[in-house]
Short mmCIF file of C-alpha atoms in Angstrom, two decimals:
data_model
loop_
_atom_site.label_atom_id
_atom_site.label_comp_id
_atom_site.label_asym_id
_atom_site.label_seq_id
_atom_site.Cartn_x
_atom_site.Cartn_y
_atom_site.Cartn_z
CA UNK N 27 17.27 18.37 -19.97
CA UNK N 28 17.18 15.39 -22.36
CA UNK N 29 17.34 15.85 -26.08
CA UNK N 30 17.20 11.98 -27.20
CA UNK N 31 14.51 10.83 -29.21
CA UNK N 32 13.67 7.78 -26.82
CA UNK N 33 11.69 5.51 -26.57
CA UNK N 34 10.80 6.68 -23.03
CA UNK N 35 7.73 5.54 -20.72
CA UNK N 36 5.50 7.59 -19.02
CA UNK N 37 4.60 6.42 -15.57
CA UNK N 38 0.92 7.90 -13.85
CA UNK N 39 0.59 7.54 -10.29
CA UNK N 40 -2.93 8.73 -8.82
CA UNK N 41 -2.14 8.82 -4.88
CA UNK N 42 -4.33 9.77 -2.24
CA UNK N 43 -2.48 13.48 -1.90
CA UNK N 44 -1.87 14.15 -5.53
CA UNK N 45 -1.47 12.80 -9.38
CA UNK N 46 2.40 12.32 -10.20
CA UNK N 47 3.65 11.60 -13.66
CA UNK N 48 7.38 10.77 -14.14
CA UNK N 49 9.35 9.67 -17.26
CA UNK N 50 11.95 7.00 -17.17
CA UNK N 51 14.45 5.60 -20.00
CA UNK N 52 14.20 1.78 -20.61
CA UNK N 53 17.04 1.83 -18.69
CA UNK N 54 14.95 2.95 -15.41
CA UNK N 55 16.70 6.38 -15.33
CA UNK N 56 14.35 8.75 -13.98
CA UNK N 57 14.33 11.98 -16.26
CA UNK N 58 11.96 14.30 -14.99
CA UNK N 59 8.96 13.95 -12.16
CA UNK N 60 5.72 16.26 -11.84
CA UNK N 61 2.93 16.13 -9.26
CA UNK N 62 0.03 18.24 -8.81
CA UNK N 63 -2.57 17.89 -5.56
CA UNK N 64 -5.87 17.64 -5.02
CA UNK N 65 -8.18 17.83 -2.31
CA UNK N 66 -9.77 15.20 -0.09
CA UNK N 67 -13.42 15.52 1.96
CA UNK N 68 -14.99 14.13 4.86
CA UNK N 69 -18.30 14.90 4.70
CA UNK N 70 -18.85 13.08 8.09
CA UNK N 71 -16.73 10.71 10.24
CA UNK N 72 -15.01 7.72 8.63
CA UNK N 73 -16.23 8.92 5.37
CA UNK N 74 -13.40 9.96 2.35
CA UNK N 75 -14.14 11.36 -1.04
CA UNK N 76 -12.82 12.47 -4.00
CA UNK N 77 -14.33 14.38 -7.21
CA UNK N 78 -12.67 12.23 -10.30
CA UNK N 79 -13.10 15.25 -12.55
CA UNK N 80 -10.59 17.10 -9.93
CA UNK N 81 -7.70 13.72 -10.97
CA UNK N 82 -8.02 14.20 -14.42
CA UNK N 83 -7.30 18.34 -13.96
CA UNK N 84 -4.39 17.25 -11.98
CA UNK N 85 -3.29 14.74 -14.22
CA UNK N 86 -3.66 16.98 -17.26
CA UNK N 87 -1.18 19.66 -15.18
CA UNK N 88 1.37 16.92 -14.42
CA UNK N 89 1.33 15.22 -17.71
CA UNK N 90 1.87 18.68 -19.50
CA UNK N 91 4.43 19.58 -17.30
CA UNK N 92 6.69 16.80 -17.06
CA UNK N 93 6.71 16.68 -20.98
CA UNK N 94 7.88 20.43 -20.74
CA UNK N 95 10.70 19.66 -17.97
CA UNK N 96 12.09 17.09 -19.82
CA UNK N 97 12.61 18.71 -22.98
CA UNK N 98 11.35 15.66 -24.86
CA UNK N 99 8.59 15.74 -27.73
CA UNK N 100 5.68 13.69 -27.04
CA UNK N 101 6.67 11.47 -29.75
CA UNK N 102 9.19 10.37 -27.55
CA UNK N 103 6.85 8.66 -25.47
CA UNK N 104 6.38 4.98 -26.59
CA UNK N 105 4.42 3.65 -23.42
CA UNK N 106 1.86 4.48 -20.56
CA UNK N 107 0.96 3.08 -18.03
CA UNK N 108 -0.49 3.72 -14.39
CA UNK N 109 -1.45 3.10 -11.04
CA UNK N 110 -3.87 4.27 -8.35
CA UNK N 111 -5.00 3.99 -5.04
CA UNK N 112 -7.16 0.81 -4.63
CA UNK N 113 -10.34 -0.24 -2.93
CA UNK N 114 -11.52 3.72 -4.18
CA UNK N 115 -15.02 3.19 -5.87
CA UNK N 116 -16.24 5.00 -8.62
CA UNK N 117 -19.56 5.16 -10.05
CA UNK N 118 -19.79 6.21 -13.61
CA UNK N 119 -22.62 6.37 -16.36
CA UNK N 120 -22.82 4.95 -19.77
CA UNK N 121 -20.76 8.16 -20.75
CA UNK N 122 -18.09 7.64 -18.88
CA UNK N 123 -19.11 10.33 -15.83
CA UNK N 124 -18.28 10.16 -12.30
CA UNK N 125 -22.23 9.94 -10.38
CA UNK N 126 -20.75 11.06 -7.54
CA UNK N 127 -17.70 11.39 -5.96
CA UNK N 128 -15.47 8.53 -5.55
CA UNK N 129 -15.36 6.53 -2.03
CA UNK N 130 -12.22 6.48 -0.87
CA UNK N 131 -10.06 3.25 0.05
CA UNK N 132 -9.71 4.65 3.63
CA UNK N 133 -13.43 5.23 3.77
CA UNK N 134 -14.87 3.15 6.38
CA UNK N 135 -18.71 4.05 6.44
CA UNK N 136 -19.32 0.29 4.68
CA UNK N 137 -18.49 -1.38 8.34
CA UNK N 138 -22.01 -3.31 8.51
CA UNK N 139 -21.83 -4.81 5.29
CA UNK N 140 -18.27 -5.80 6.03
CA UNK N 141 -19.14 -7.54 9.09
CA UNK N 142 -21.79 -9.97 7.04
CA UNK N 143 -18.66 -11.68 6.22
CA UNK N 144 -17.91 -12.99 8.95
CA UNK N 145 -21.16 -14.69 8.43
CA UNK N 146 -19.71 -16.42 5.02
CA UNK N 147 -18.22 -20.04 4.34
CA UNK N 148 -17.46 -19.03 1.15
CA UNK N 149 -13.73 -19.55 -0.45
CA UNK N 150 -13.22 -16.01 -0.92
CA UNK N 151 -12.67 -15.94 3.27
CA UNK N 152 -9.36 -17.57 2.57
CA UNK N 153 -7.66 -14.18 1.03
CA UNK N 154 -8.44 -12.67 4.87
CA UNK N 155 -6.17 -14.55 7.40
CA UNK N 156 -6.67 -18.15 5.79
CA UNK N 157 -10.54 -17.24 6.90
CA UNK N 158 -9.92 -15.99 9.97
CA UNK N 159 -9.37 -12.33 10.38
CA UNK N 160 -12.05 -10.09 9.97
CA UNK N 161 -13.04 -8.33 6.62
CA UNK N 162 -12.02 -4.93 6.47
CA UNK N 163 -15.05 -1.89 5.54
CA UNK N 164 -12.53 -0.69 3.25
CA UNK N 165 -12.38 -3.09 0.90
CA UNK N 166 -14.77 -2.68 -2.74
CA UNK N 167 -17.92 -5.56 -2.03
CA UNK N 168 -18.93 -4.01 1.24
CA UNK N 169 -18.42 -0.07 -0.06
CA UNK N 170 -20.49 -1.41 -3.44
CA UNK N 171 -23.13 -2.94 -0.81
CA UNK N 172 -23.28 0.12 1.36
CA UNK N 173 -24.34 1.77 -2.11
CA UNK N 174 -26.57 -0.26 -2.60
CA UNK N 175 -28.81 0.23 0.37
CA UNK N 176 -27.98 4.03 1.08
CA UNK N 177 -28.10 5.49 -2.41
CA UNK N 178 -30.29 3.10 -4.48
CA UNK N 179 -30.78 5.62 -7.11
CA UNK N 180 -27.00 6.40 -7.88
CA UNK N 181 -26.42 2.28 -7.77
CA UNK N 182 -28.96 1.26 -10.11
CA UNK N 183 -28.00 4.79 -12.60
CA UNK N 184 -24.41 3.24 -13.12
CA UNK N 185 -22.98 1.47 -15.72
CA UNK N 186 -19.96 1.04 -14.18
CA UNK N 187 -18.45 0.26 -10.44
CA UNK N 188 -15.06 -0.09 -10.60
CA UNK N 189 -11.69 0.29 -8.69
CA UNK N 190 -9.95 4.10 -9.40
CA UNK N 191 -7.14 1.94 -11.75
CA UNK N 192 -10.07 0.89 -13.78
CA UNK N 193 -11.14 4.29 -14.02
CA UNK N 194 -8.05 5.02 -15.08
CA UNK N 195 -7.53 3.25 -17.80
CA UNK N 196 -11.06 3.98 -19.57
CA UNK N 197 -10.55 7.67 -19.30
CA UNK N 198 -6.82 7.16 -21.35
CA UNK N 199 -8.15 4.43 -23.87
CA UNK N 200 -12.08 4.53 -23.75
CA UNK N 201 -12.36 0.74 -23.04
CA UNK N 202 -13.68 -0.62 -20.05
CA UNK N 203 -11.55 -3.47 -17.98
CA UNK N 204 -11.15 -4.74 -14.39
CA UNK N 205 -7.30 -5.14 -13.30
CA UNK N 206 -6.48 -8.46 -11.66
CA UNK N 207 -4.37 -6.60 -9.14
CA UNK N 208 -7.38 -4.94 -7.70
CA UNK N 209 -9.92 -7.90 -9.16
CA UNK N 210 -7.46 -10.32 -6.59
CA UNK N 211 -6.53 -8.25 -3.60
CA UNK N 212 -9.27 -6.14 -3.27
CA UNK N 213 -12.57 -7.68 -4.79
CA UNK N 214 -11.95 -11.65 -3.54
CA UNK N 215 -11.31 -12.70 -7.34
CA UNK N 216 -9.75 -16.36 -7.57
CA UNK N 217 -9.00 -17.95 -10.88
CA UNK N 218 -8.09 -20.69 -9.14
CA UNK N 219 -11.78 -21.26 -6.94
CA UNK N 220 -14.07 -20.08 -10.41
CA UNK N 221 -13.29 -16.34 -10.69
CA UNK N 222 -15.28 -14.14 -9.12
CA UNK N 223 -16.85 -15.32 -5.47
CA UNK N 224 -21.17 -14.91 -6.30
CA UNK N 225 -21.39 -16.61 -3.11
CA UNK N 226 -20.10 -14.46 -0.87
CA UNK N 227 -20.86 -10.96 -2.49
CA UNK N 228 -25.04 -11.97 -2.66
CA UNK N 229 -24.09 -13.06 1.37
CA UNK N 230 -22.52 -8.83 1.85
CA UNK N 231 -25.79 -7.70 -0.39
CA UNK N 232 -24.71 -7.06 -3.66
CA UNK N 233 -24.83 -10.14 -5.68
CA UNK N 234 -25.83 -8.42 -8.69
CA UNK N 235 -22.73 -5.80 -8.88
CA UNK N 236 -21.58 -8.01 -11.73
CA UNK N 237 -23.56 -6.30 -14.19
CA UNK N 238 -21.49 -3.03 -13.54
CA UNK N 239 -18.26 -4.65 -13.52
CA UNK N 240 -16.38 -4.97 -17.01
CA UNK N 241 -15.87 -8.59 -18.11
CA UNK N 242 -12.30 -8.18 -18.96
CA UNK N 243 -10.12 -8.82 -16.27
CA UNK N 244 -6.72 -8.29 -17.29
CA UNK N 245 -3.49 -8.99 -16.25
CA UNK N 246 -0.80 -6.11 -15.34
CA UNK N 247 1.32 -5.43 -18.05
CA UNK N 248 -1.34 -6.50 -20.75
CA UNK N 249 -2.02 -3.81 -23.45
CA UNK N 250 -5.28 -2.92 -22.92
CA UNK N 251 -5.41 -0.04 -25.81
CA UNK N 252 -3.96 2.92 -26.87
CA UNK N 253 -4.38 6.31 -25.98
CA UNK N 254 -7.51 8.21 -27.23
CA UNK N 255 -7.24 11.38 -29.21
CA UNK N 256 -9.09 13.23 -26.72
CA UNK N 257 -6.90 11.81 -23.95
CA UNK N 258 -3.88 12.90 -25.91
CA UNK N 259 -5.06 16.37 -26.41
CA UNK N 260 -5.89 16.81 -22.65
CA UNK N 261 -2.48 15.42 -21.94
CA UNK N 262 -0.31 17.05 -24.13
CA UNK N 263 0.91 13.81 -26.07
CA UNK N 264 0.31 11.88 -29.20
CA UNK N 265 -2.87 9.55 -29.69
CA UNK N 266 -2.23 6.36 -30.15
CA UNK N 267 0.49 5.41 -27.70
CA UNK N 268 -0.12 2.34 -26.69
CA UNK N 269 -1.25 1.80 -22.68
CA UNK N 270 -0.67 -1.20 -20.44
CA UNK N 271 -2.91 -2.01 -17.20
CA UNK N 272 -1.76 -0.60 -14.27
CA UNK N 273 -2.27 -1.79 -10.65
CA UNK N 274 -2.90 -0.14 -6.85
CA UNK N 275 -0.15 2.02 -5.83
CA UNK N 276 1.57 -0.28 -3.48
CA UNK N 277 1.75 -3.09 -5.83
CA UNK N 278 3.39 -0.89 -8.24
CA UNK N 279 6.18 -0.33 -5.75
CA UNK N 280 6.50 -3.82 -5.65
CA UNK N 281 7.08 -3.82 -9.48
CA UNK N 282 9.31 -1.07 -9.02
CA UNK N 283 11.70 -2.78 -6.39
CA UNK N 284 11.46 -5.40 -8.78
CA UNK N 285 10.58 -8.22 -6.15
CA UNK N 286 8.94 -10.18 -9.03
CA UNK N 287 9.86 -13.44 -8.18
CA UNK N 288 9.91 -15.77 -4.86
CA UNK N 289 11.91 -15.22 -2.25
CA UNK N 290 12.02 -11.51 -1.69
CA UNK N 291 9.74 -8.96 0.26
CA UNK N 292 9.13 -5.73 -0.83
CA UNK N 293 8.99 -3.02 2.33
CA UNK N 294 7.15 -0.02 1.67
CA UNK N 295 7.70 2.80 4.35
CA UNK N 296 6.38 5.66 5.55
CA UNK N 297 3.64 6.65 7.68
CA UNK N 298 2.69 2.86 7.75
CA UNK N 299 5.04 -0.36 6.19
CA UNK N 300 3.57 -2.44 3.84
CA UNK N 301 4.95 -5.63 3.02
CA UNK N 302 4.17 -7.56 0.11
CA UNK N 303 5.84 -10.40 -2.24
CA UNK N 304 5.45 -13.57 -4.26
CA UNK N 305 4.78 -16.96 -3.67
CA UNK N 306 5.04 -19.75 -5.75
CA UNK N 307 2.09 -21.69 -4.01
CA UNK N 308 -1.27 -20.86 -2.82
CA UNK N 309 -0.57 -20.53 0.54
CA UNK N 310 -3.21 -18.82 3.79
CA UNK N 311 -3.08 -19.05 6.64
CA UNK N 312 -3.66 -16.79 10.14
CA UNK N 313 -1.78 -13.60 10.39
CA UNK N 314 -1.53 -11.98 6.89
CA UNK N 315 -3.39 -11.86 3.61
CA UNK N 316 -3.55 -14.01 0.32
CA UNK N 317 -1.72 -15.32 -1.28
CA UNK N 318 -3.52 -13.85 -3.79
CA UNK N 319 -3.96 -15.50 -6.89
CA UNK N 320 -2.13 -14.01 -10.20
CA UNK N 321 -2.44 -10.52 -8.48
CA UNK N 322 1.07 -8.71 -9.51
CA UNK N 323 2.51 -11.81 -11.79
CA UNK N 324 0.82 -14.30 -13.70
CA UNK N 325 1.40 -17.86 -12.41
CA UNK N 326 2.90 -16.64 -9.27
CA UNK N 327 0.42 -15.75 -6.00
CA UNK N 328 1.25 -12.57 -3.72
CA UNK N 329 1.47 -12.14 0.22
CA UNK N 330 0.63 -9.23 2.03
CA UNK N 331 0.83 -7.76 5.59
CA UNK N 332 0.90 -4.80 7.06
CA UNK N 333 1.53 -2.19 9.26
CA UNK N 334 -0.67 0.79 9.92
CA UNK N 335 1.48 3.19 12.15
CA UNK N 336 5.28 3.39 11.46
CA UNK N 337 6.72 6.67 10.53
CA UNK N 338 3.46 8.19 11.60
CA UNK N 339 4.80 7.00 15.55
CA UNK N 340 8.11 8.59 14.92
CA UNK N 341 6.73 11.73 13.71
CA UNK N 342 4.18 11.91 16.43
CA UNK N 343 7.27 11.49 19.29
CA UNK N 344 9.38 14.10 16.93
CA UNK N 345 6.30 16.28 17.44
CA UNK N 346 5.23 16.04 20.72
CA UNK N 347 8.15 15.02 22.99
CA UNK N 348 11.14 16.72 20.89
CA UNK N 349 10.19 20.42 20.85
CA UNK N 350 14.28 20.94 21.52
CA UNK N 351 15.46 18.86 19.02
CA UNK N 352 12.77 20.40 16.36
CA UNK N 353 14.23 23.59 17.48
CA UNK N 354 17.58 22.64 16.76
CA UNK N 355 16.93 20.93 13.48
CA UNK N 356 15.45 24.41 12.17
CA UNK N 357 18.46 26.70 13.78
CA UNK N 358 21.21 24.64 12.49
CA UNK N 359 19.54 23.27 8.95
CA UNK N 360 19.78 19.82 9.92
CA UNK N 361 16.99 17.26 9.65
CA UNK N 362 15.04 16.55 12.99
CA UNK N 363 15.34 12.98 13.01
CA UNK N 364 19.09 12.66 12.28
CA UNK N 365 19.74 14.29 15.11
CA UNK N 366 17.14 12.09 17.45
CA UNK N 367 19.15 9.01 15.40
CA UNK N 368 22.33 10.53 17.16
CA UNK N 369 20.80 11.19 20.43
CA UNK N 370 19.81 7.37 20.49
CA UNK N 371 22.59 6.10 18.40
CA UNK N 372 24.53 4.29 21.70
CA UNK N 373 21.05 3.16 23.38
CA UNK N 374 21.36 -0.60 23.73
CA UNK N 375 19.61 -3.19 21.75
CA UNK N 376 16.31 -3.71 23.82
CA UNK N 377 16.50 0.19 25.11
CA UNK N 378 17.30 -0.92 28.72
CA UNK N 379 13.82 -2.99 29.38
CA UNK N 380 11.38 -0.81 27.34
CA UNK N 381 9.31 -2.16 24.71
CA UNK N 382 6.77 0.04 22.24
CA UNK N 383 4.22 -2.11 19.77
CA UNK N 384 3.58 0.85 17.26
CA UNK N 385 -0.49 -0.42 17.01
CA UNK N 386 -1.36 3.76 17.53
CA UNK N 387 -4.04 3.31 14.94
CA UNK N 388 -4.96 -0.41 15.07
CA UNK N 389 -3.14 -3.16 13.67
CA UNK N 390 -3.77 -4.67 9.93
CA UNK N 391 -1.67 -7.90 10.66
CA UNK N 392 -1.16 -10.30 12.23
CA UNK N 393 -4.02 -9.47 13.96
CA UNK N 394 -6.37 -7.42 11.99
CA UNK N 395 -7.50 -5.59 15.36
CA UNK N 396 -9.20 -2.08 14.80
CA UNK N 397 -9.55 -1.44 17.88
CA UNK N 398 -5.78 -2.23 19.12
CA UNK N 399 -3.83 0.51 20.04
CA UNK N 400 -0.36 0.95 21.27
CA UNK N 401 1.51 -0.16 24.37
CA UNK N 402 4.62 1.29 25.85
CA UNK N 403 5.90 -0.98 28.85
CA UNK N 404 8.94 -1.34 31.03
CA UNK N 405 9.37 2.25 31.73
CA UNK N 406 11.71 3.33 34.77
CA UNK N 407 13.18 6.54 35.95
CA UNK N 408 16.45 5.26 34.34
CA UNK N 409 14.83 5.76 31.10
CA UNK N 410 15.29 8.82 28.73
CA UNK N 411 13.86 10.56 26.11
CA UNK N 412 16.80 9.06 23.73
CA UNK N 413 15.44 5.36 24.82
CA UNK N 414 11.84 6.33 23.96
CA UNK N 415 12.81 7.11 20.58
CA UNK N 416 14.80 4.46 20.19
CA UNK N 417 11.86 1.97 21.67
CA UNK N 418 9.82 3.13 18.92
CA UNK N 419 12.13 2.18 15.96
CA UNK N 420 12.60 -1.05 17.94
CA UNK N 421 9.21 -1.58 17.98
CA UNK N 422 8.68 -1.11 14.66
CA UNK N 423 11.59 -3.50 13.38
CA UNK N 424 9.51 -6.03 15.86
CA UNK N 425 6.29 -5.60 14.00
CA UNK N 426 7.83 -6.65 10.62
CA UNK N 427 9.61 -9.38 12.21
CA UNK N 428 6.20 -10.22 13.67
CA UNK N 429 4.88 -10.28 10.12
CA UNK N 430 7.47 -12.65 8.83
CA UNK N 431 6.96 -15.30 11.44
CA UNK N 432 2.90 -15.51 10.48
CA UNK N 433 4.10 -15.55 7.06
CA UNK N 434 7.06 -17.98 7.76
CA UNK N 435 4.16 -20.65 9.60
CA UNK N 436 2.82 -21.29 6.46
CA UNK N 437 6.01 -22.11 4.58
CA UNK N 438 6.51 -18.40 3.15
CA UNK N 439 10.34 -17.99 3.28
CA UNK N 440 11.75 -14.13 2.70
CA UNK N 441 15.27 -14.50 1.81
CA UNK N 442 15.92 -10.74 1.09
CA UNK N 443 13.38 -7.43 1.61
CA UNK N 444 13.59 -4.60 -0.50
CA UNK N 445 12.85 -1.66 1.02
CA UNK N 446 12.06 1.94 -0.55
CA UNK N 447 10.26 5.36 1.59
CA UNK N 448 10.77 7.75 4.12
CA UNK N 449 12.45 4.95 6.27
CA UNK N 450 15.17 4.28 4.05
CA UNK N 451 16.98 7.59 4.72
CA UNK N 452 18.59 6.36 7.68
CA UNK N 453 20.81 3.47 6.95
CA UNK N 454 20.77 2.77 10.91
CA UNK N 455 16.96 2.04 11.14
CA UNK N 456 17.34 -0.59 8.00
CA UNK N 457 20.65 -1.91 10.04
CA UNK N 458 18.15 -2.62 12.52
CA UNK N 459 15.37 -4.19 10.29
CA UNK N 460 17.54 -6.29 9.09
CA UNK N 461 19.39 -7.04 12.85
CA UNK N 462 15.89 -7.96 14.19
CA UNK N 463 14.11 -9.83 11.02
CA UNK N 464 17.67 -11.58 10.49
CA UNK N 465 17.04 -10.94 6.62
CA UNK N 466 19.16 -8.45 4.34
CA UNK N 467 17.83 -5.31 3.36
CA UNK N 468 18.56 -4.00 -0.09
CA UNK N 469 18.21 -0.60 -1.47
CA UNK N 470 17.41 0.60 -5.04
CA UNK N 471 18.70 3.45 -7.24
CA UNK N 472 15.05 4.84 -7.72
CA UNK N 473 13.73 5.52 -4.41
CA UNK N 474 10.31 6.60 -6.10
CA UNK N 475 9.75 2.73 -7.09
CA UNK N 476 5.60 3.39 -7.51
CA UNK N 477 6.18 5.14 -11.16
CA UNK N 478 9.50 3.31 -11.85
CA UNK N 479 7.03 0.02 -11.87
CA UNK N 480 4.01 2.19 -13.89
CA UNK N 481 6.66 2.95 -16.33
CA UNK N 482 7.84 -0.75 -16.32
CA UNK N 483 4.52 -1.75 -17.11
CA UNK N 484 4.19 0.69 -20.10
CA UNK N 485 7.41 -0.87 -20.98
CA UNK N 486 6.07 -4.18 -21.56
CA UNK N 487 2.80 -3.38 -22.53
CA UNK N 488 4.58 -1.42 -25.39
CA UNK N 489 6.73 -4.43 -26.59
CA UNK N 490 10.04 -3.07 -25.45
CA UNK N 491 10.17 -5.98 -22.32
CA UNK N 492 9.27 -9.68 -22.55
CA UNK N 493 7.53 -9.40 -19.56
CA UNK N 494 7.92 -7.79 -15.84
CA UNK N 495 10.78 -9.80 -14.94
CA UNK N 496 12.44 -9.02 -18.31
CA UNK N 497 11.83 -5.12 -17.80
CA UNK N 498 12.65 -5.44 -13.63
CA UNK N 499 16.42 -7.38 -14.85
CA UNK N 500 16.96 -4.46 -17.02
CA UNK N 501 15.11 -0.89 -15.33
CA UNK N 502 15.68 -1.90 -11.46
CA UNK N 503 19.35 -1.62 -10.09
CA UNK N 504 20.86 -2.45 -6.46
CA UNK N 505 22.85 0.45 -5.01
CA UNK N 506 22.99 -0.93 -1.19
CA UNK N 507 22.52 -4.45 0.82
CA UNK N 508 22.38 -4.07 4.91
CA UNK N 509 23.06 -7.60 5.91
CA UNK N 510 21.97 -8.34 9.36
CA UNK N 511 24.53 -8.72 12.13
CA UNK N 512 24.03 -12.57 13.62
CA UNK N 513 24.78 -11.23 17.50
CA UNK N 514 22.61 -8.48 17.25
CA UNK N 515 19.88 -10.84 15.91
CA UNK N 516 20.57 -13.52 18.29
CA UNK N 517 20.19 -10.75 21.36
CA UNK N 518 17.04 -9.30 19.61
CA UNK N 519 14.62 -12.31 19.62
CA UNK N 520 14.53 -12.16 23.44
CA UNK N 521 13.11 -8.91 23.37
CA UNK N 522 11.05 -9.46 19.77
CA UNK N 523 9.70 -12.86 22.14
CA UNK N 524 8.51 -10.33 24.69
CA UNK N 525 6.78 -7.73 21.92
CA UNK N 526 4.71 -10.68 20.46
CA UNK N 527 3.42 -11.82 23.51
CA UNK N 528 2.51 -8.66 25.04
CA UNK N 529 -0.54 -7.37 23.22
CA UNK N 530 -2.23 -10.93 23.62
CA UNK N 531 -2.12 -10.48 27.50
CA UNK N 532 -3.54 -6.26 26.89
CA UNK N 533 -6.16 -7.17 23.99
CA UNK N 534 -9.45 -7.55 26.26
CA UNK N 535 -8.40 -4.18 28.64
CA UNK N 536 -7.63 -2.30 24.95
CA UNK N 537 -10.75 -3.09 23.48
CA UNK N 538 -13.00 -1.91 26.95
CA UNK N 539 -11.12 1.08 26.92
CA UNK N 540 -11.64 1.70 23.43
CA UNK N 541 -15.43 0.91 23.41
CA UNK N 542 -15.77 3.23 26.80
CA UNK N 543 -14.19 6.48 25.05
CA UNK N 544 -16.56 5.23 21.69
CA UNK N 545 -19.81 5.80 23.85
CA UNK N 546 -18.85 8.95 25.38
#
């Protein structure tokens, strides 16, 4: 238990499942964590909603528990920042009360509105694969247009229609801002092309939504206000603590990994892979999203790629095809994935001719194809369950390398991958990522990079560090660097090429089957 006086930083993370609160010191050392869950409702297929009052209740519980567990006095907290899911749209009245449940990031009810983007020639479309990729129904303007058309009374009554991080800003400080991270990465704002693309929003069907957006667009780490007396009472803190502008959760993770200069790529792993990094120039092209102007660090550009299904495919295999391994793990107290890694350790590169792509829930990049599905090919009677598991691991790595190829084609070079999340528990799998991509993989001291990133922004907002890069230099610490094996990298290129070539050959057939199943 900590008894020193600080200063300490509080980071708040509103994830999909829970509100987590963490306290860190200025060196990036974690003091304590606390989490409180909340529920997601699914009123119709493809819909997902949460109640913002549940978010606030969870924050109160997590804040008070974290402070109590830390042994700190409330006065030791020198700064606060936060992150939240993005594309989670909250309609609020003039008193700051939610008018309806928040429409969550995963909600795809706005498919019809998103399809209208294909008819637009706005410069905004540069962010979607250089204008080649279809828009996704998850993004803010399409949900705003859906609300305007399907719940017009709520839309008219909304004083503010904001992304979840901007709801947090208001609840903590009473101030209204739009964070630049949501604005650039999910709302099509581009400072180099006039800011908001009004023509694009008009084409979508919500050109009047700007009356409902705050006019202040705040860079990350900017002081946006101070903790109000009411919020301080709820959270067990001291009124007046400076609050810094926070981002979406994945990009808090990028900051917490220290990926705040060009040349590095953050790899945030879990059920999916998020790839995000910084460029010193605006690049746009097929196969990736961005580059978003000022979206993480002012004066830089953020590029983004993603794999929808990665760790979730390994879980699918474990749960459905490895009952013996699961039973052995439960009996021995070992981790089932460690046992699967042991069984597949001696499988050769290329899994004896077995190739898997990981598009089990569609493809985010480089194809942006919601109708994509997973493919397993090259099976023979020689192959075992261990081969399939190993080929899935390789397929995920091939997907990461494929994304990097798309970015590299537009001049974005990656010298280092900095990884966090569940996949980093397997050093062998991280070595495979390095070998396939040919890029070193760095692991940092704090695996929970998201809440560390929020605490880093809190330190900047409180004036304890000059900027985000300064905070990264002092609060992010490398603990391991995994170098690629040059010989294995060369051997992997044959199989990577076949992986990249396989899905385009099957795309039309896959779409026909998906459409057929949807009509049943």
